Amino acid sequence: QVQLVESGGGVVQPGRSLRLSCAASGFSFSSYGMHWVRQAPGKGLEWVAVIWFDGSSKYYADSVKGRFTISRDNSKNTLYLQMNSLRAEDTAVYYCARATKLGATPIDYWGQGTLVTVSS
Amino acid sequence: QSALTQPASVSGSPGQSITISCTGTSSDVGTYNLVSWYQQHPGKAPKLMIYEGSKRPSGVSNRFSGSKSGNTASLTISGLQAEDEADYYCCSYAGSSTYVFGTGTKVTVL
């Protein structure tokens, strides 16, 4: 079955960087687009970024554009989110999620999430 | 993009039907037939309930159905059960390979 396991969350100071990872298993990782979605404490879901199956195309929400970078290593079945210049408003649970097909298609499966707290 | 608009809460008694609306614009819901609905129980990851507006993934109860009219998509839960109590989010493709979620609706089973 599809499994997505995020890691790398923690407490980080404003302005610093953090890299999240998502280990995928149970499906052919290199054949699917992948998303990152976040959820601030007690708030709703916010789409963050998507990457095509081969990493050739990447798209971002305006709120993170220029600060966050999505990437993948298909040889390791792993998705990444590099987060730079972090702000307090980036505090959230970050979910890794699979797209239904190889491009920027909707989400069908989600990981359990990893919490990022930006605080001094 | 601005979040899609959902009612903050909807409630119903067991066995009743409820409908959750999701209002967007002609740039998202109104143009693309790519609205998904997700169920999220407290402390858990979201789960796909409806995709492409009205399609149900394998394993999802047929008590869940989706539809769309103009800029508004809807999720209907019929035969409401205690286990349906959760938060529900719509999500629409918004063009240029981007997506937008709804504000979320808390469903309470009375």
Coordinates of N, CA and C in Angstrom, one line a residue:
Chain A
Q1 N 0.8 -1.2 0.0 CA 0.0 0.0 0.0 C 0.9 1.2 0.0
V2 N 0.3 2.4 -0.4 CA 1.0 3.6 -0.5 C 1.4 4.1 0.9
Q3 N 2.7 4.4 1.1 CA 3.2 4.9 2.4 C 4.0 6.1 2.1
L4 N 3.8 7.2 2.8 CA 4.6 8.4 2.7 C 4.9 8.8 4.2
V5 N 6.2 8.9 4.4 CA 6.7 9.2 5.8 C 7.6 10.4 5.8
E6 N 7.1 11.5 6.4 CA 7.8 12.8 6.4 C 8.8 12.8 7.6
S7 N 9.8 13.5 7.5 CA 10.8 13.7 8.6 C 11.5 15.1 8.4
G8 N 12.2 15.5 9.4 CA 12.9 16.7 9.3 C 12.3 17.9 10.0
G9 N 11.1 17.8 10.6 CA 10.5 18.9 11.3 C 11.2 19.2 12.6
G10 N 10.8 20.3 13.2 CA 11.4 20.7 14.5 C 11.3 22.2 14.7
V11 N 12.0 22.7 15.7 CA 11.9 24.1 16.1 C 13.1 24.8 15.4
V12 N 12.8 25.9 14.8 CA 13.8 26.7 14.1 C 13.6 28.1 14.3
Q13 N 14.7 28.9 14.3 CA 14.5 30.4 14.5 C 14.1 31.1 13.3
P14 N 13.4 32.2 13.4 CA 13.1 33.0 12.2 C 14.3 33.3 11.4
G15 N 14.2 33.2 10.1 CA 15.3 33.5 9.2 C 16.2 32.4 8.9
R16 N 16.1 31.3 9.6 CA 16.9 30.1 9.4 C 16.3 29.2 8.4
S17 N 17.0 28.1 8.1 CA 16.5 27.1 7.1 C 16.3 25.8 7.7
L18 N 15.5 25.0 6.9 CA 15.2 23.6 7.3 C 14.9 22.8 6.1
R19 N 15.2 21.5 6.1 CA 14.9 20.7 4.9 C 14.0 19.5 5.4
L20 N 12.9 19.4 4.8 CA 12.0 18.3 5.1 C 12.2 17.1 4.0
S21 N 12.0 15.9 4.5 CA 12.1 14.8 3.6 C 10.8 14.0 3.7
C22 N 10.6 13.2 2.6 CA 9.4 12.3 2.6 C 9.8 11.1 1.9
A23 N 9.8 10.0 2.6 CA 10.2 8.7 2.1 C 8.9 8.0 1.6
A24 N 9.0 7.6 0.3 CA 7.8 7.0 -0.3 C 8.0 5.5 -0.5
S25 N 7.0 4.7 -0.4 CA 7.0 3.3 -0.7 C 5.6 2.8 -1.0
G26 N 5.6 1.6 -1.6 CA 4.3 0.9 -2.0 C 3.8 1.3 -3.3
F27 N 4.5 2.1 -4.1 CA 4.2 2.5 -5.4 C 5.4 2.9 -6.2
S28 N 5.2 3.1 -7.5 CA 6.4 3.5 -8.4 C 6.6 5.0 -8.3
F29 N 7.4 5.4 -7.3 CA 7.6 6.8 -7.0 C 7.9 7.6 -8.2
S30 N 8.7 7.1 -9.1 CA 9.2 7.9 -10.2 C 8.1 8.1 -11.3
S31 N 6.9 7.6 -11.1 CA 5.9 7.7 -12.1 C 4.8 8.7 -11.6
Y32 N 5.0 9.3 -10.5 CA 3.9 10.2 -10.0 C 4.5 11.6 -9.6
G33 N 3.6 12.6 -9.9 CA 3.9 13.9 -9.3 C 3.7 13.9 -7.8
M34 N 4.3 14.9 -7.1 CA 4.3 14.9 -5.7 C 4.0 16.3 -5.2
H35 N 3.2 16.5 -4.1 CA 2.9 17.8 -3.5 C 3.4 17.9 -2.1
W36 N 3.5 19.1 -1.7 CA 3.6 19.5 -0.2 C 2.4 20.4 0.1
V37 N 1.8 20.1 1.2 CA 0.7 20.9 1.7 C 0.9 21.1 3.2
R38 N 0.5 22.3 3.7 CA 0.8 22.5 5.1 C -0.5 22.9 5.8
Q39 N -0.5 22.8 7.2 CA -1.6 23.2 8.0 C -1.2 23.8 9.3
A40 N -1.4 25.1 9.4 CA -1.0 25.8 10.6 C -1.9 25.3 11.8
P41 N -1.4 25.4 13.0 CA -2.1 24.8 14.1 C -3.5 25.4 14.2
G42 N -4.5 24.5 14.2 CA -5.9 24.9 14.3 C -6.5 25.5 13.1
K43 N -5.7 25.5 12.0 CA -6.2 26.2 10.8 C -6.4 25.2 9.7
G44 N -6.8 25.7 8.5 CA -7.1 24.8 7.3 C -5.8 24.4 6.5
L45 N -6.1 23.7 5.5 CA -5.0 23.2 4.6 C -4.6 24.3 3.6
E46 N -3.3 24.3 3.3 CA -2.8 25.3 2.4 C -1.8 24.6 1.4
W47 N -2.1 24.6 0.1 CA -1.2 24.0 -0.8 C 0.1 24.8 -0.9
V48 N 1.2 24.1 -1.0 CA 2.5 24.7 -0.9 C 3.3 24.6 -2.3
A49 N 3.4 23.4 -2.8 CA 4.2 23.2 -4.0 C 3.9 21.8 -4.6
V50 N 4.2 21.7 -5.9 CA 4.1 20.4 -6.6 C 5.3 20.2 -7.5
I51 N 5.7 19.0 -7.7 CA 6.8 18.7 -8.6 C 6.4 17.5 -9.6
W52 N 6.8 17.6 -10.8 CA 6.4 16.5 -11.8 C 7.2 15.3 -11.5
F53 N 6.8 14.2 -12.1 CA 7.4 12.9 -11.8 C 8.9 12.8 -12.0
D54 N 9.4 13.6 -12.9 CA 10.8 13.5 -13.2 C 11.6 14.8 -12.7
G55 N 10.9 15.6 -12.0 CA 11.5 16.8 -11.4 C 11.7 17.9 -12.4
S56 N 11.1 17.8 -13.6 CA 11.3 18.8 -14.7 C 10.5 20.1 -14.5
S57 N 9.5 20.0 -13.8 CA 8.6 21.2 -13.5 C 8.2 21.3 -12.1
K58 N 8.3 22.5 -11.6 CA 8.0 22.7 -10.2 C 7.1 24.0 -10.1
Y59 N 6.1 24.0 -9.2 CA 5.3 25.2 -9.0 C 5.0 25.4 -7.6
Y60 N 4.8 26.7 -7.2 CA 4.7 27.1 -5.8 C 3.6 28.0 -5.5
A61 N 3.1 28.0 -4.3 CA 2.2 29.0 -3.8 C 2.9 30.3 -3.7
D62 N 2.2 31.4 -3.9 CA 2.8 32.7 -3.8 C 3.4 32.9 -2.4
S63 N 2.9 32.4 -1.4 CA 3.3 32.6 0.0 C 4.7 32.0 0.2
V64 N 5.2 31.1 -0.6 CA 6.5 30.5 -0.4 C 7.4 30.7 -1.5
K65 N 6.9 31.2 -2.6 CA 7.8 31.4 -3.8 C 9.0 32.2 -3.5
G66 N 10.2 31.7 -4.0 CA 11.4 32.4 -3.8 C 12.1 32.0 -2.4
R67 N 11.4 31.3 -1.5 CA 11.9 30.9 -0.3 C 12.0 29.4 -0.1
F68 N 11.0 28.7 -0.7 CA 11.0 27.2 -0.6 C 11.3 26.6 -1.9
T69 N 12.0 25.4 -1.9 CA 12.3 24.7 -3.1 C 11.9 23.2 -2.9
I70 N 11.1 22.7 -3.9 CA 10.7 21.3 -3.9 C 11.6 20.6 -4.8
S71 N 12.0 19.4 -4.4 CA 12.9 18.6 -5.2 C 12.7 17.1 -4.9
R72 N 13.2 16.2 -5.7 CA 13.0 14.8 -5.5 C 14.3 14.0 -6.0
D73 N 14.5 12.9 -5.4 CA 15.5 11.9 -5.8 C 14.8 10.6 -6.1
N74 N 14.6 10.3 -7.3 CA 13.8 9.1 -7.7 C 14.6 7.8 -7.4
S75 N 16.0 8.0 -7.3 CA 16.8 6.8 -7.0 C 16.6 6.4 -5.5
K76 N 16.2 7.4 -4.7 CA 16.0 7.1 -3.3 C 14.5 7.1 -2.9
N77 N 13.6 7.3 -3.8 CA 12.2 7.3 -3.6 C 11.9 8.4 -2.5
T78 N 12.5 9.5 -2.6 CA 12.4 10.6 -1.6 C 12.1 11.9 -2.2
L79 N 11.2 12.6 -1.5 CA 10.8 14.0 -1.9 C 11.3 14.9 -0.8
Y80 N 11.7 16.1 -1.2 CA 12.3 17.1 -0.3 C 11.5 18.4 -0.4
L81 N 11.7 19.2 0.7 CA 11.2 20.6 0.7 C 12.3 21.4 1.5
Q82 N 13.0 22.2 0.7 CA 14.0 23.1 1.3 C 13.4 24.4 1.7
M83 N 13.4 24.7 2.9 CA 12.7 26.0 3.4 C 13.7 27.0 3.9
N84 N 13.8 28.1 3.2 CA 14.8 29.1 3.6 C 14.0 30.4 4.1
S85 N 14.7 31.2 4.8 CA 14.2 32.5 5.3 C 12.8 32.3 6.0
L86 N 12.8 31.3 6.9 CA 11.6 30.9 7.6 C 11.0 32.1 8.4
R87 N 9.7 32.1 8.5 CA 8.9 33.1 9.2 C 8.0 32.4 10.2
A88 N 7.6 33.2 11.2 CA 6.6 32.6 12.1 C 5.4 32.0 11.5
E89 N 4.9 32.7 10.4 CA 3.7 32.2 9.7 C 3.9 30.9 8.9
D90 N 5.2 30.4 8.9 CA 5.4 29.1 8.2 C 5.2 28.0 9.2
T91 N 5.0 28.3 10.5 CA 4.7 27.3 11.5 C 3.5 26.5 11.1
A92 N 3.7 25.1 10.9 CA 2.6 24.3 10.5 C 3.0 22.8 10.5
V93 N 2.0 22.0 10.3 CA 2.3 20.6 10.0 C 2.5 20.5 8.5
Y94 N 3.5 19.9 8.0 CA 3.8 19.8 6.6 C 3.5 18.4 6.1
Y95 N 2.6 18.3 5.2 CA 2.3 17.0 4.6 C 2.9 16.8 3.2
C96 N 3.4 15.6 3.0 CA 3.8 15.1 1.7 C 2.6 14.4 1.1
A97 N 2.3 14.6 -0.2 CA 1.2 13.9 -0.7 C 1.4 13.5 -2.2
R98 N 0.8 12.4 -2.6 CA 1.0 12.0 -4.0 C 0.0 12.5 -4.9
A99 N 0.4 12.9 -6.1 CA -0.5 13.3 -7.1 C -1.1 12.0 -7.8
T100 N -2.3 12.2 -8.5 CA -2.9 11.0 -9.1 C -2.2 10.5 -10.3
K101 N -1.4 11.4 -10.9 CA -0.7 11.0 -12.1 C 0.7 11.6 -12.1
L102 N 1.4 11.7 -13.3 CA 2.8 12.1 -13.3 C 3.0 13.6 -13.3
G103 N 2.0 14.3 -13.5 CA 2.2 15.8 -13.5 C 1.6 16.4 -12.2
A104 N 1.1 17.7 -12.4 CA 0.6 18.5 -11.3 C -0.9 18.2 -11.2
T105 N -1.2 16.9 -10.9 CA -2.6 16.5 -10.8 C -3.0 16.4 -9.4
P106 N -4.3 16.3 -9.1 CA -4.8 16.4 -7.7 C -4.2 15.3 -6.8
I107 N -4.3 15.5 -5.5 CA -3.8 14.6 -4.5 C -4.7 13.4 -4.2
D108 N -4.1 12.2 -4.1 CA -4.9 11.1 -3.7 C -4.4 10.5 -2.3
Y109 N -3.1 10.4 -2.1 CA -2.6 9.9 -0.8 C -1.8 10.9 0.0
W110 N -1.9 10.9 1.3 CA -1.2 11.8 2.2 C -0.3 11.1 3.2
G111 N 0.8 11.7 3.6 CA 1.6 11.2 4.7 C 1.0 11.7 6.0
Q112 N 1.6 11.4 7.1 CA 1.1 11.7 8.4 C 1.5 13.1 8.9
G113 N 2.5 13.7 8.2 CA 2.9 15.1 8.4 C 4.1 15.2 9.4
T114 N 4.8 16.3 9.3 CA 5.8 16.6 10.3 C 5.7 18.1 10.7
L115 N 5.8 18.4 12.0 CA 5.6 19.7 12.5 C 6.8 20.6 12.4
V116 N 6.6 21.7 11.9 CA 7.7 22.8 11.8 C 7.2 23.9 12.7
T117 N 8.0 24.3 13.6 CA 7.7 25.5 14.5 C 8.8 26.5 14.3
V118 N 8.4 27.7 13.9 CA 9.4 28.8 13.7 C 9.2 29.8 14.8
S119 N 10.2 29.8 15.7 CA 10.1 30.6 16.9 C 11.5 30.9 17.4
S120 N 11.6 32.1 18.0 CA 12.9 32.5 18.6 C 13.0 32.0 20.1
Chain B
Q1 N -3.6 32.8 -4.5 CA -5.0 32.8 -4.7 C -5.7 32.8 -3.3
S2 N -7.0 33.2 -3.3 CA -7.7 33.2 -2.1 C -8.4 31.8 -1.9
A3 N -8.5 31.4 -0.6 CA -9.1 30.1 -0.3 C -10.5 30.1 -0.8
L4 N -11.0 28.9 -1.2 CA -12.3 28.7 -1.5 C -13.2 28.8 -0.3
T5 N -14.4 29.2 -0.4 CA -15.3 29.5 0.7 C -16.2 28.3 1.1
Q6 N -16.0 27.8 2.3 CA -16.9 26.7 2.8 C -17.6 27.2 4.1
P7 N -18.7 26.7 4.4 CA -19.3 27.0 5.7 C -18.5 26.5 6.8
A8 N -18.4 27.2 7.9 CA -17.5 26.8 9.0 C -18.0 25.5 9.7
S9 N -19.3 25.3 9.7 CA -19.8 24.1 10.4 C -21.1 23.7 9.7
V10 N -21.4 22.4 9.7 CA -22.6 21.8 9.3 C -22.9 20.7 10.3
S11 N -24.2 20.5 10.6 CA -24.5 19.4 11.5 C -25.8 18.7 11.1
G12 N -25.9 17.5 11.5 CA -27.1 16.7 11.2 C -27.2 15.5 12.1
S13 N -28.4 15.0 12.2 CA -28.7 13.8 13.0 C -28.3 12.5 12.3
P14 N -28.1 11.5 13.0 CA -27.8 10.2 12.3 C -28.9 9.8 11.3
G15 N -28.5 9.4 10.1 CA -29.4 9.0 9.1 C -29.8 10.1 8.2
Q16 N -29.6 11.4 8.6 CA -30.0 12.5 7.7 C -28.9 12.7 6.6
S17 N -29.2 13.6 5.7 CA -28.3 14.0 4.7 C -27.9 15.5 4.9
I18 N -26.6 15.7 4.7 CA -26.1 17.1 4.7 C -25.3 17.4 3.5
T19 N -25.2 18.7 3.2 CA -24.5 19.2 2.0 C -23.5 20.3 2.4
I20 N -22.3 20.2 2.0 CA -21.3 21.2 2.2 C -21.0 21.9 0.9
S21 N -21.0 23.2 0.9 CA -20.7 23.9 -0.3 C -19.3 24.4 -0.3
C22 N -18.8 24.7 -1.5 CA -17.4 25.1 -1.7 C -17.5 26.1 -2.9
T23 N -17.4 27.4 -2.6 CA -17.5 28.4 -3.6 C -16.2 29.0 -4.0
G24 N -16.0 29.0 -5.3 CA -14.7 29.6 -5.8 C -15.1 30.6 -6.8
T25 N -14.3 30.7 -7.9 CA -14.4 31.7 -8.9 C -14.3 31.0 -10.3
S26 N -14.5 31.8 -11.3 CA -14.3 31.3 -12.7 C -12.9 31.0 -13.0
S27 N -12.0 31.3 -12.1 CA -10.6 31.0 -12.3 C -10.2 29.6 -11.7
D28 N -11.1 29.0 -11.0 CA -10.8 27.7 -10.4 C -12.0 26.8 -10.5
V29 N -12.9 26.7 -9.5 CA -14.0 25.8 -9.5 C -14.8 25.9 -10.8
G30 N -15.1 27.1 -11.2 CA -15.9 27.4 -12.4 C -15.4 26.9 -13.7
T31 N -14.1 26.8 -13.8 CA -13.5 26.4 -15.1 C -13.0 25.0 -15.2
Y32 N -12.5 24.5 -14.1 CA -11.9 23.1 -14.1 C -12.8 22.1 -13.4
N33 N -12.9 20.9 -14.0 CA -13.6 19.8 -13.3 C -12.6 19.0 -12.5
L34 N -11.9 19.7 -11.6 CA -10.9 19.1 -10.8 C -11.0 19.5 -9.4
V35 N -12.2 19.3 -8.9 CA -12.5 19.5 -7.4 C -12.4 18.2 -6.7
S36 N -11.6 18.2 -5.6 CA -11.5 17.0 -4.8 C -12.0 17.4 -3.4
W37 N -12.4 16.4 -2.7 CA -12.9 16.6 -1.3 C -12.1 15.6 -0.4
Y38 N -11.7 16.2 0.8 CA -10.9 15.4 1.7 C -11.6 15.4 3.1
Q39 N -11.5 14.3 3.8 CA -12.0 14.2 5.2 C -10.8 14.1 6.1
Q40 N -10.9 14.9 7.2 CA -9.8 14.9 8.1 C -10.3 14.7 9.6
H41 N -10.0 13.6 10.2 CA -10.3 13.4 11.6 C -9.2 14.1 12.4
P42 N -9.5 14.5 13.7 CA -8.5 15.2 14.5 C -7.2 14.5 14.7
G43 N -6.1 15.2 14.4 CA -4.8 14.6 14.6 C -4.4 13.6 13.5
K44 N -5.2 13.5 12.4 CA -4.9 12.6 11.4 C -4.7 13.3 10.0
A45 N -4.1 12.5 9.1 CA -3.9 13.0 7.8 C -5.2 13.1 7.0
P46 N -5.4 14.0 6.1 CA -6.6 14.0 5.2 C -6.7 12.7 4.4
K47 N -8.0 12.4 4.0 CA -8.3 11.2 3.2 C -9.1 11.7 2.0
L48 N -8.8 11.2 0.9 CA -9.5 11.5 -0.3 C -10.9 10.9 -0.3
M49 N -12.0 11.7 -0.5 CA -13.3 11.1 -0.6 C -14.0 11.3 -1.9
I50 N -13.7 12.3 -2.6 CA -14.2 12.6 -4.0 C -13.1 13.2 -4.8
Y51 N -13.0 12.8 -6.1 CA -12.1 13.5 -7.0 C -12.8 13.8 -8.3
E52 N -12.2 14.7 -9.1 CA -12.8 15.1 -10.3 C -14.3 15.5 -10.2
G53 N -14.6 16.1 -9.1 CA -15.9 16.6 -8.8 C -16.9 15.6 -8.3
S54 N -16.9 14.4 -8.9 CA -18.0 13.5 -8.5 C -17.6 12.0 -8.4
K55 N -16.3 11.7 -8.6 CA -15.9 10.4 -8.6 C -15.4 9.9 -7.2
R56 N -15.8 8.7 -6.9 CA -15.4 8.1 -5.6 C -14.3 7.1 -5.7
P57 N -13.2 7.3 -4.9 CA -12.1 6.3 -4.9 C -12.6 5.0 -4.4
S58 N -12.0 3.9 -4.8 CA -12.3 2.6 -4.3 C -12.2 2.6 -2.8
G59 N -13.2 2.0 -2.1 CA -13.2 1.9 -0.7 C -14.0 3.0 0.0
V60 N -14.3 4.1 -0.7 CA -15.1 5.2 -0.1 C -16.6 4.9 -0.2
S61 N -17.3 5.0 0.9 CA -18.7 4.7 0.9 C -19.5 5.5 -0.1
N62 N -20.5 4.8 -0.7 CA -21.4 5.5 -1.7 C -22.3 6.5 -1.0
R63 N -22.2 6.7 0.3 CA -23.0 7.7 1.0 C -22.4 9.1 0.7
F64 N -21.2 9.1 0.1 CA -20.6 10.4 -0.2 C -20.7 10.6 -1.7
S65 N -21.2 11.8 -2.1 CA -21.3 12.2 -3.5 C -20.9 13.6 -3.7
G66 N -20.5 13.9 -4.9 CA -20.1 15.3 -5.2 C -20.7 15.8 -6.5
S67 N -20.8 17.1 -6.5 CA -21.4 17.7 -7.7 C -20.9 19.2 -7.9
K68 N -21.3 19.8 -9.0 CA -20.8 21.2 -9.2 C -21.8 21.9 -10.0
S69 N -22.0 23.2 -9.7 CA -22.8 24.1 -10.5 C -22.2 25.4 -10.5
G70 N -21.8 25.9 -11.7 CA -21.1 27.1 -11.8 C -19.8 27.2 -11.0
N71 N -19.7 28.2 -10.2 CA -18.5 28.3 -9.4 C -18.6 27.6 -8.0
T72 N -19.6 26.8 -7.8 CA -19.8 26.2 -6.5 C -19.8 24.7 -6.6
A73 N -18.9 24.0 -5.9 CA -19.0 22.5 -5.8 C -19.6 22.1 -4.5
S74 N -20.2 20.9 -4.4 CA -20.8 20.5 -3.2 C -20.5 19.0 -2.9
L75 N -20.5 18.8 -1.6 CA -20.3 17.4 -1.1 C -21.5 17.1 -0.3
T76 N -22.2 16.0 -0.7 CA -23.3 15.5 0.1 C -23.0 14.2 0.8
I77 N -23.3 14.1 2.1 CA -23.2 12.9 2.9 C -24.6 12.5 3.2
S78 N -25.0 11.3 2.7 CA -26.3 10.8 3.0 C -26.2 9.7 4.1
G79 N -27.3 9.5 4.8 CA -27.3 8.5 5.9 C -26.2 8.7 6.9
L80 N -26.1 10.0 7.4 CA -25.1 10.4 8.2 C -24.8 9.5 9.4
Q81 N -23.5 9.2 9.6 CA -23.1 8.3 10.7 C -22.1 9.0 11.6
A82 N -22.0 8.4 12.8 CA -21.2 9.0 13.8 C -19.7 9.2 13.3
E83 N -19.3 8.2 12.6 CA -17.9 8.2 12.0 C -17.6 9.3 11.0
D84 N -18.7 9.9 10.5 CA -18.6 11.0 9.5 C -18.2 12.3 10.2
E85 N -18.2 12.3 11.5 CA -17.9 13.6 12.2 C -16.4 13.8 12.0
A86 N -16.1 14.9 11.3 CA -14.7 15.3 11.0 C -14.7 16.6 10.3
D87 N -13.5 17.1 9.9 CA -13.4 18.3 9.1 C -13.3 17.9 7.6
Y88 N -13.9 18.7 6.8 CA -13.9 18.4 5.3 C -13.4 19.6 4.6
Y89 N -12.5 19.3 3.6 CA -11.9 20.4 2.8 C -12.1 20.1 1.3
C90 N -12.5 21.1 0.6 CA -12.5 21.0 -0.9 C -11.2 21.5 -1.4
C91 N -10.8 21.1 -2.6 CA -9.6 21.6 -3.2 C -9.8 21.6 -4.7
S92 N -9.4 22.7 -5.3 CA -9.6 22.9 -6.8 C -8.3 23.2 -7.5
Y93 N -8.2 22.7 -8.7 CA -7.1 23.2 -9.6 C -7.4 24.7 -9.9
A94 N -6.3 25.5 -9.9 CA -6.5 26.9 -10.1 C -5.7 27.4 -11.3
G95 N -5.3 26.5 -12.1 CA -4.6 26.9 -13.3 C -3.1 27.0 -13.0
S96 N -2.3 27.0 -14.1 CA -0.8 27.2 -14.0 C -0.2 26.2 -13.0
S97 N -0.8 25.0 -12.9 CA -0.3 23.9 -12.1 C -0.3 24.3 -10.6
T98 N -1.3 25.1 -10.2 CA -1.4 25.4 -8.8 C -2.8 25.0 -8.3
Y99 N -2.9 24.9 -7.0 CA -4.1 24.4 -6.3 C -4.5 25.3 -5.2
V100 N -5.8 25.3 -4.9 CA -6.3 26.1 -3.8 C -7.3 25.3 -3.0
F101 N -7.1 25.3 -1.6 CA -8.0 24.6 -0.7 C -9.2 25.5 -0.3
G102 N -10.2 24.8 0.2 CA -11.3 25.5 0.9 C -10.9 25.8 2.3
T103 N -11.8 26.6 2.9 CA -11.6 27.1 4.3 C -11.9 26.0 5.3
G104 N -12.5 24.9 4.9 CA -12.8 23.8 5.8 C -14.1 23.9 6.5
T105 N -14.8 22.7 6.7 CA -16.1 22.6 7.3 C -16.1 21.6 8.4
K106 N -16.5 21.9 9.6 CA -16.5 20.9 10.6 C -17.9 20.3 10.6
V107 N -18.0 19.0 10.4 CA -19.3 18.3 10.4 C -19.5 17.7 11.8
T108 N -20.6 18.0 12.4 CA -21.0 17.4 13.7 C -22.2 16.6 13.5
V109 N -22.1 15.4 14.1 CA -23.3 14.4 14.1 C -24.0 14.6 15.4
L110 N -25.2 15.1 15.4 CA -25.9 15.4 16.7 C -26.3 14.1 17.5

